[in-house]
Coordinates of C-alpha atoms (C1' of nucleotides) in Angstrom, one line a residue:
Chain A
M914 CA -13.7 -10.1 29.9
K915 CA -11.7 -12.8 28.3
G916 CA -10.0 -10.2 26.1
L917 CA -9.0 -8.2 29.2
K918 CA -7.6 -11.3 30.9
R919 CA -5.6 -12.2 27.9
S920 CA -4.2 -8.7 27.6
K921 CA -3.1 -8.9 31.2
E922 CA -1.3 -12.2 30.4
V923 CA 0.4 -10.7 27.4
G924 CA 1.3 -7.7 29.6
E925 CA 3.2 -10.0 32.1
A926 CA 5.0 -11.7 29.2
F927 CA 5.8 -8.2 28.0
R928 CA 7.4 -7.2 31.2
E929 CA 9.4 -10.4 31.5
L930 CA 10.9 -9.6 28.1
G931 CA 12.2 -6.4 29.5
Y932 CA 9.6 -4.1 27.9
R933 CA 7.7 -1.6 30.0
L934 CA 4.0 -2.0 30.4
T935 CA 2.6 1.4 29.9
P936 CA -1.1 2.4 30.0
Q937 CA -0.8 3.2 26.3
R938 CA 0.5 -0.3 25.5
Q939 CA -2.2 -1.9 27.6
L940 CA -4.9 0.0 25.9
I941 CA -3.5 -0.9 22.5
L942 CA -3.4 -4.5 23.4
T943 CA -7.0 -4.4 24.7
A944 CA -8.2 -2.6 21.5
L945 CA -6.6 -5.3 19.4
Q946 CA -8.1 -8.1 21.4
Q947 CA -11.6 -6.7 21.7
S948 CA -11.9 -6.2 17.9
D949 CA -13.6 -9.0 16.0
D950 CA -12.4 -7.7 12.7
H951 CA -9.0 -6.7 11.5
I952 CA -8.5 -3.1 12.5
S953 CA -6.3 -0.4 11.2
A954 CA -3.8 1.7 13.2
E955 CA -6.3 4.6 13.0
D956 CA -9.1 2.4 14.4
I957 CA -6.9 1.4 17.3
H958 CA -6.0 5.0 17.9
A959 CA -9.6 6.0 18.0
R960 CA -10.5 3.3 20.5
V961 CA -7.5 4.2 22.7
C962 CA -8.3 7.9 22.6
A963 CA -11.8 7.2 23.9
K964 CA -10.2 6.4 27.3
Y965 CA -6.9 8.3 27.1
P966 CA -7.3 11.1 24.6
Q967 CA -3.8 12.4 24.2
V968 CA -2.3 9.2 23.0
N969 CA -0.5 9.8 19.8
I970 CA -0.9 7.8 16.6
S971 CA 2.9 7.3 16.4
T972 CA 2.8 5.5 19.7
V973 CA 0.2 3.1 18.2
Y974 CA 2.5 2.5 15.2
R975 CA 5.5 1.9 17.4
T976 CA 3.6 -0.5 19.6
L977 CA 2.3 -2.4 16.6
E978 CA 5.8 -2.6 15.3
L979 CA 7.0 -4.1 18.6
L980 CA 4.1 -6.6 18.7
K981 CA 4.8 -7.6 15.1
G982 CA 8.4 -8.3 16.0
L983 CA 7.3 -10.4 18.9
G984 CA 5.0 -12.4 16.7
L985 CA 2.0 -11.3 18.7
V986 CA 0.3 -9.4 15.9
T987 CA -0.1 -10.0 12.2
E988 CA 0.0 -7.2 9.8
T989 CA -2.0 -7.6 6.6
D990 CA -2.5 -5.5 3.5
L991 CA -6.1 -5.9 2.5
G992 CA -5.7 -3.6 -0.4
S993 CA -7.3 -0.5 1.1
G994 CA -4.1 1.4 1.1
R995 CA -3.6 1.0 4.8
F996 CA -2.4 -1.9 6.9
R997 CA -4.7 -3.9 9.2
Y998 CA -3.7 -5.7 12.4
H999 CA -4.9 -8.8 14.1
P1000 CA -3.8 -10.7 17.2
A1001 CA -1.7 -13.7 16.0
E1002 CA -3.4 -16.0 18.5
K1003 CA -6.7 -15.7 16.8
G1004 CA -5.6 -18.0 14.1
H1005 CA -5.3 -18.0 10.3
H1006 CA -8.0 -17.4 7.9
H1007 CA -8.5 -15.6 4.6
H1008 CA -10.5 -12.8 3.2
L1009 CA -12.8 -12.7 0.2
I1010 CA -13.3 -9.1 -0.6
C1011 CA -16.2 -8.1 -2.9
E1012 CA -15.2 -5.4 -5.3
Q1013 CA -18.8 -4.4 -5.8
C1014 CA -20.2 -4.0 -2.3
G1015 CA -17.0 -4.0 -0.3
N1016 CA -18.0 -6.7 2.1
T1017 CA -15.4 -9.1 3.2
I1018 CA -16.0 -12.8 3.9
E1019 CA -13.7 -14.8 6.1
T1020 CA -13.0 -18.3 4.9
A1021 CA -11.5 -21.3 6.6
E1022 CA -7.9 -22.2 5.8
S1023 CA -8.8 -25.6 4.2
P1024 CA -9.4 -24.4 0.6
F1025 CA -5.9 -23.0 0.6
L1026 CA -4.1 -26.0 1.9
S1027 CA -4.0 -27.9 -1.4
L1028 CA -2.7 -24.8 -3.1
K1029 CA 0.0 -24.6 -0.4
R1030 CA 0.9 -28.2 -1.0
T1031 CA 1.1 -27.7 -4.8
L1032 CA 3.3 -24.7 -4.5
L1033 CA 5.6 -26.7 -2.2
M1034 CA 5.8 -29.7 -4.5
E1035 CA 6.0 -27.9 -7.9
Y1036 CA 8.1 -24.8 -7.0
G1037 CA 9.8 -25.8 -3.7
F1038 CA 8.2 -22.7 -2.3
K1039 CA 7.0 -22.7 1.3
A1040 CA 4.1 -20.3 1.3
N1041 CA 3.4 -18.4 4.4
I1042 CA -0.3 -17.9 3.9
S1043 CA -1.6 -16.4 7.1
H1044 CA -3.9 -13.8 5.8
L1045 CA -4.6 -13.8 2.2
A1046 CA -6.9 -11.2 0.5
I1047 CA -8.7 -12.2 -2.6
F1048 CA -10.8 -9.9 -4.6
G1049 CA -13.9 -10.7 -6.7
R1050 CA -17.7 -10.6 -6.5
C1051 CA -19.7 -12.1 -3.7
A1052 CA -22.8 -14.3 -4.1
R1053 CA -25.3 -11.5 -3.4
C1054 CA -23.8 -9.1 -5.9
R1055 CA -23.7 -11.8 -8.6
R1056 CA -27.4 -12.4 -8.5
Chain B
M35 CA 10.5 -4.9 -32.4
K36 CA 7.4 -6.7 -31.5
G37 CA 6.9 -4.5 -28.5
L38 CA 7.1 -1.4 -30.7
K39 CA 4.8 -2.8 -33.3
R40 CA 2.2 -3.7 -30.6
S41 CA 2.4 -0.3 -29.1
K42 CA 1.7 1.2 -32.5
E43 CA -1.4 -1.0 -32.8
V44 CA -2.5 0.1 -29.3
G45 CA -1.9 3.6 -30.4
E46 CA -4.2 3.3 -33.3
A47 CA -6.9 1.8 -31.2
F48 CA -6.3 4.7 -28.8
R49 CA -7.0 7.3 -31.4
E50 CA -10.1 5.5 -32.6
L51 CA -11.5 5.7 -29.1
G52 CA -11.1 9.5 -29.2
Y53 CA -7.9 9.8 -27.2
R54 CA -5.0 11.7 -28.4
L55 CA -1.8 9.9 -29.1
T56 CA 0.9 12.0 -27.6
P57 CA 4.6 11.2 -27.5
Q58 CA 4.3 10.8 -23.7
R59 CA 1.6 8.2 -24.1
Q60 CA 3.6 6.4 -26.8
L61 CA 6.7 6.3 -24.6
I62 CA 4.7 5.0 -21.6
L63 CA 3.1 2.3 -23.7
T64 CA 6.5 1.3 -25.0
A65 CA 8.1 1.2 -21.6
L66 CA 5.3 -1.0 -20.4
Q67 CA 5.6 -3.4 -23.2
Q68 CA 9.3 -3.6 -23.2
S69 CA 9.5 -4.5 -19.6
D70 CA 9.6 -8.2 -18.8
D71 CA 8.7 -7.7 -15.2
H72 CA 6.0 -5.7 -13.5
I73 CA 7.2 -2.2 -13.2
S74 CA 6.2 0.7 -11.0
A75 CA 5.1 4.1 -12.1
E76 CA 8.6 5.4 -11.1
D77 CA 10.3 2.7 -13.3
I78 CA 8.2 3.8 -16.2
H79 CA 8.9 7.4 -15.5
A80 CA 12.6 6.7 -15.4
R81 CA 12.5 4.9 -18.8
V82 CA 10.4 7.6 -20.4
C83 CA 12.7 10.3 -19.1
A84 CA 15.7 8.7 -20.7
K85 CA 14.2 9.8 -24.1
Y86 CA 12.1 12.7 -23.1
P87 CA 13.4 14.2 -19.9
Q88 CA 10.8 16.7 -18.9
V89 CA 7.9 14.2 -18.7
N90 CA 6.2 14.5 -15.4
I91 CA 5.4 11.6 -13.1
S92 CA 1.8 12.8 -12.9
T93 CA 1.4 12.2 -16.6
V94 CA 2.6 8.6 -16.0
Y95 CA -0.1 8.1 -13.4
R96 CA -2.8 9.7 -15.5
T97 CA -1.9 7.5 -18.5
L98 CA -1.8 4.4 -16.3
E99 CA -5.2 5.4 -14.9
L100 CA -6.5 5.6 -18.5
L101 CA -5.0 2.3 -19.6
K102 CA -6.4 0.6 -16.5
G103 CA -9.9 1.9 -17.4
L104 CA -9.5 0.6 -20.9
G105 CA -8.5 -2.8 -19.5
L106 CA -5.1 -2.6 -21.3
V107 CA -3.1 -2.6 -18.1
T108 CA -3.3 -4.5 -14.8
E109 CA -2.5 -2.9 -11.6
T110 CA -1.1 -5.1 -8.8
D111 CA -0.1 -4.5 -5.2
L112 CA 2.9 -6.8 -4.6
G113 CA 3.2 -5.6 -1.1
S114 CA 6.0 -3.3 -1.6
G115 CA 4.0 -0.2 -0.8
R116 CA 3.7 0.8 -4.4
F117 CA 1.7 -0.4 -7.3
R118 CA 3.1 -2.3 -10.2
Y119 CA 1.8 -2.3 -13.7
H120 CA 1.7 -4.9 -16.4
P121 CA 0.2 -5.1 -19.9
A122 CA -3.1 -7.1 -19.7
E123 CA -2.3 -8.9 -22.9
K124 CA 0.6 -10.7 -21.3
G125 CA -1.8 -12.9 -19.5
H126 CA -2.4 -14.0 -16.0
H127 CA 0.1 -15.4 -13.6
H128 CA 1.0 -15.2 -10.0
H129 CA 3.9 -14.3 -7.9
L130 CA 5.7 -16.2 -5.2
I131 CA 7.7 -13.7 -3.3
C132 CA 10.6 -14.9 -1.1
E133 CA 10.6 -13.0 2.2
Q134 CA 14.3 -13.9 2.7
C135 CA 16.0 -13.1 -0.6
G136 CA 13.3 -10.9 -2.1
N137 CA 13.2 -12.8 -5.4
T138 CA 9.9 -13.3 -7.1
I139 CA 8.9 -16.5 -9.0
E140 CA 6.1 -16.4 -11.5
T141 CA 3.8 -19.4 -11.5
A142 CA 1.3 -20.6 -13.9
E143 CA -2.4 -20.1 -13.3
S144 CA -3.2 -23.8 -12.9
P145 CA -2.5 -24.3 -9.2
F146 CA -4.9 -21.6 -8.5
L147 CA -7.8 -22.8 -10.6
S148 CA -8.9 -25.4 -8.1
L149 CA -8.9 -22.8 -5.4
K150 CA -11.0 -20.6 -7.5
R151 CA -13.4 -23.5 -8.1
T152 CA -13.7 -24.2 -4.4
L153 CA -14.4 -20.6 -3.5
L154 CA -17.1 -20.5 -6.1
M155 CA -18.8 -23.7 -4.9
E156 CA -18.4 -23.2 -1.2
Y157 CA -18.9 -19.5 -0.9
G158 CA -20.5 -18.4 -4.1
F159 CA -17.6 -16.1 -4.5
K160 CA -16.3 -15.4 -8.0
A161 CA -12.6 -14.7 -7.4
N162 CA -11.0 -12.3 -9.7
I163 CA -7.5 -13.7 -9.5
S164 CA -5.4 -12.0 -12.1
H165 CA -2.2 -11.3 -10.2
L166 CA -1.9 -12.8 -6.8
A167 CA 1.1 -12.3 -4.6
I168 CA 2.0 -14.9 -2.1
F169 CA 4.8 -14.6 0.4
G170 CA 7.0 -17.3 1.8
R171 CA 10.5 -18.8 1.4
C172 CA 11.9 -20.0 -1.9
A173 CA 13.6 -23.3 -2.5
R174 CA 17.1 -21.9 -2.4
C175 CA 16.7 -20.1 0.9
R176 CA 15.1 -23.1 2.5
R177 CA 18.3 -25.3 2.0
Chain C
dT50 C1' -9.8 26.8 -33.3
dT51 C1' -11.2 23.7 -29.8
dG52 C1' -10.6 21.2 -25.9
dC53 C1' -7.8 17.4 -24.3
dG54 C1' -3.4 16.5 -22.3
dT55 C1' 0.5 18.2 -20.0
dG56 C1' 4.0 20.2 -16.6
dC57 C1' 4.3 22.3 -12.4
dA58 C1' 3.5 22.8 -7.7
dA59 C1' 1.1 21.9 -4.0
dA60 C1' -2.0 18.8 -1.4
dC61 C1' -3.0 14.4 0.3
dG62 C1' -3.0 10.3 3.6
dG63 C1' -0.8 6.7 5.9
dT64 C1' 3.4 5.9 8.0
dT65 C1' 8.1 7.0 10.0
dT66 C1' 11.5 9.7 12.5
dG67 C1' 14.2 13.2 15.5
dC68 C1' 14.0 15.2 19.6
dA69 C1' 13.3 16.6 24.3
dG70 C1' 10.6 15.8 28.2
dG71 C1' 8.4 12.3 31.3
dA72 C1' 7.3 8.0 33.3
dA73 C1' 8.3 2.9 34.5
dC74 C1' 11.4 0.3 36.8
Chain D
dG842 C1' 18.7 7.6 38.8
dT843 C1' 18.6 5.4 34.5
dT844 C1' 16.6 4.0 30.5
dC845 C1' 12.9 3.3 27.8
dC846 C1' 8.7 5.3 26.1
dT847 C1' 6.0 9.0 24.7
dG848 C1' 4.0 13.3 22.5
dC849 C1' 4.8 16.6 19.3
dA850 C1' 6.0 18.2 14.9
dA851 C1' 8.0 17.6 10.9
dA852 C1' 9.6 14.6 7.3
dC853 C1' 8.6 11.0 4.2
dC854 C1' 6.9 8.6 0.0
dG855 C1' 3.8 7.2 -3.4
dT856 C1' -0.1 9.1 -5.4
dT857 C1' -3.6 12.7 -6.6
dT858 C1' -5.3 17.2 -7.9
dG859 C1' -5.9 22.3 -9.5
dC860 C1' -4.4 25.2 -12.6
dA861 C1' -2.9 27.6 -16.7
dC862 C1' -0.4 26.8 -20.8
dG863 C1' 0.4 24.2 -25.2
dC864 C1' -0.2 20.9 -28.6
dA865 C1' -3.0 17.1 -31.3
dA866 C1' -6.8 17.0 -34.0

DNA sequence: TTGCGTGCAAACGGTTTGCAGGAAC
DNA sequence: GTTCCTGCAAACCGTTTGCACGCAA
């Protein structure tokens, strides 16, 4: 319900920026906001197609491109060979990906803040850490 | 000189493991070891072709696959849409990639060790951080 | 002589693009 | 009515695979 309301708000903002609010775009926005996880373009396409079967995957990519440009969506490469997308409003966090079982654990941002600080001080580099993917082995698989 | 010597040593080890030491494989090893940077399969292919023009890119991929399996080469995704390769012996380090000018800065491992420690303690997750790529803006571009 | 390694060509999978027709405004 | 957006199909690009030949051992 909240997701739908949000997507309506985004829709309005959309129109005010001079973009057309098509059913395809609405469905893509809804799919993004209803997903808990980070989803791929194909995932979005599948969800959209459930309601509106002839929507083409290229429309999904073009809409994601647009949303990315507007800063409404973050694109992440979680190492699976395909990009994943996530509403920017849902905040920053990071992913620990287990190389053995494939599960991903989301972590808070805090463990990464000191790293960010160090990189800034020692290298003058302002890290843009919004979604970092780190590979390794999770607690269960290490037992 | 050192690079060539090393690649000869690796070659011997290669043969002892039951793999054949072909000119193609020698050239690929040399290309890897002579590169300062992390290079892509295409880079390797170009260098190899300079001496032995009809070598096929699929041979490069197959050799890299083999070297990866033997732990002699690390494969990294620096976010450019293609993998990059690097001799494992050259040690671990990380990359700060400037989103503005495209330059990459290599950093020591130390700033990442405390992160690694925190992830292990708080999440029981043993991070396998060998080559991490972090995006942001470098000191020069921030001026 | 054996079978591993290679070149070739084609397939693959995710993403992008050109185009003409259609819908939002 | 105009312009933007879409569906379709084909191109794209890095990577992988099947196959038959050829070379290392």
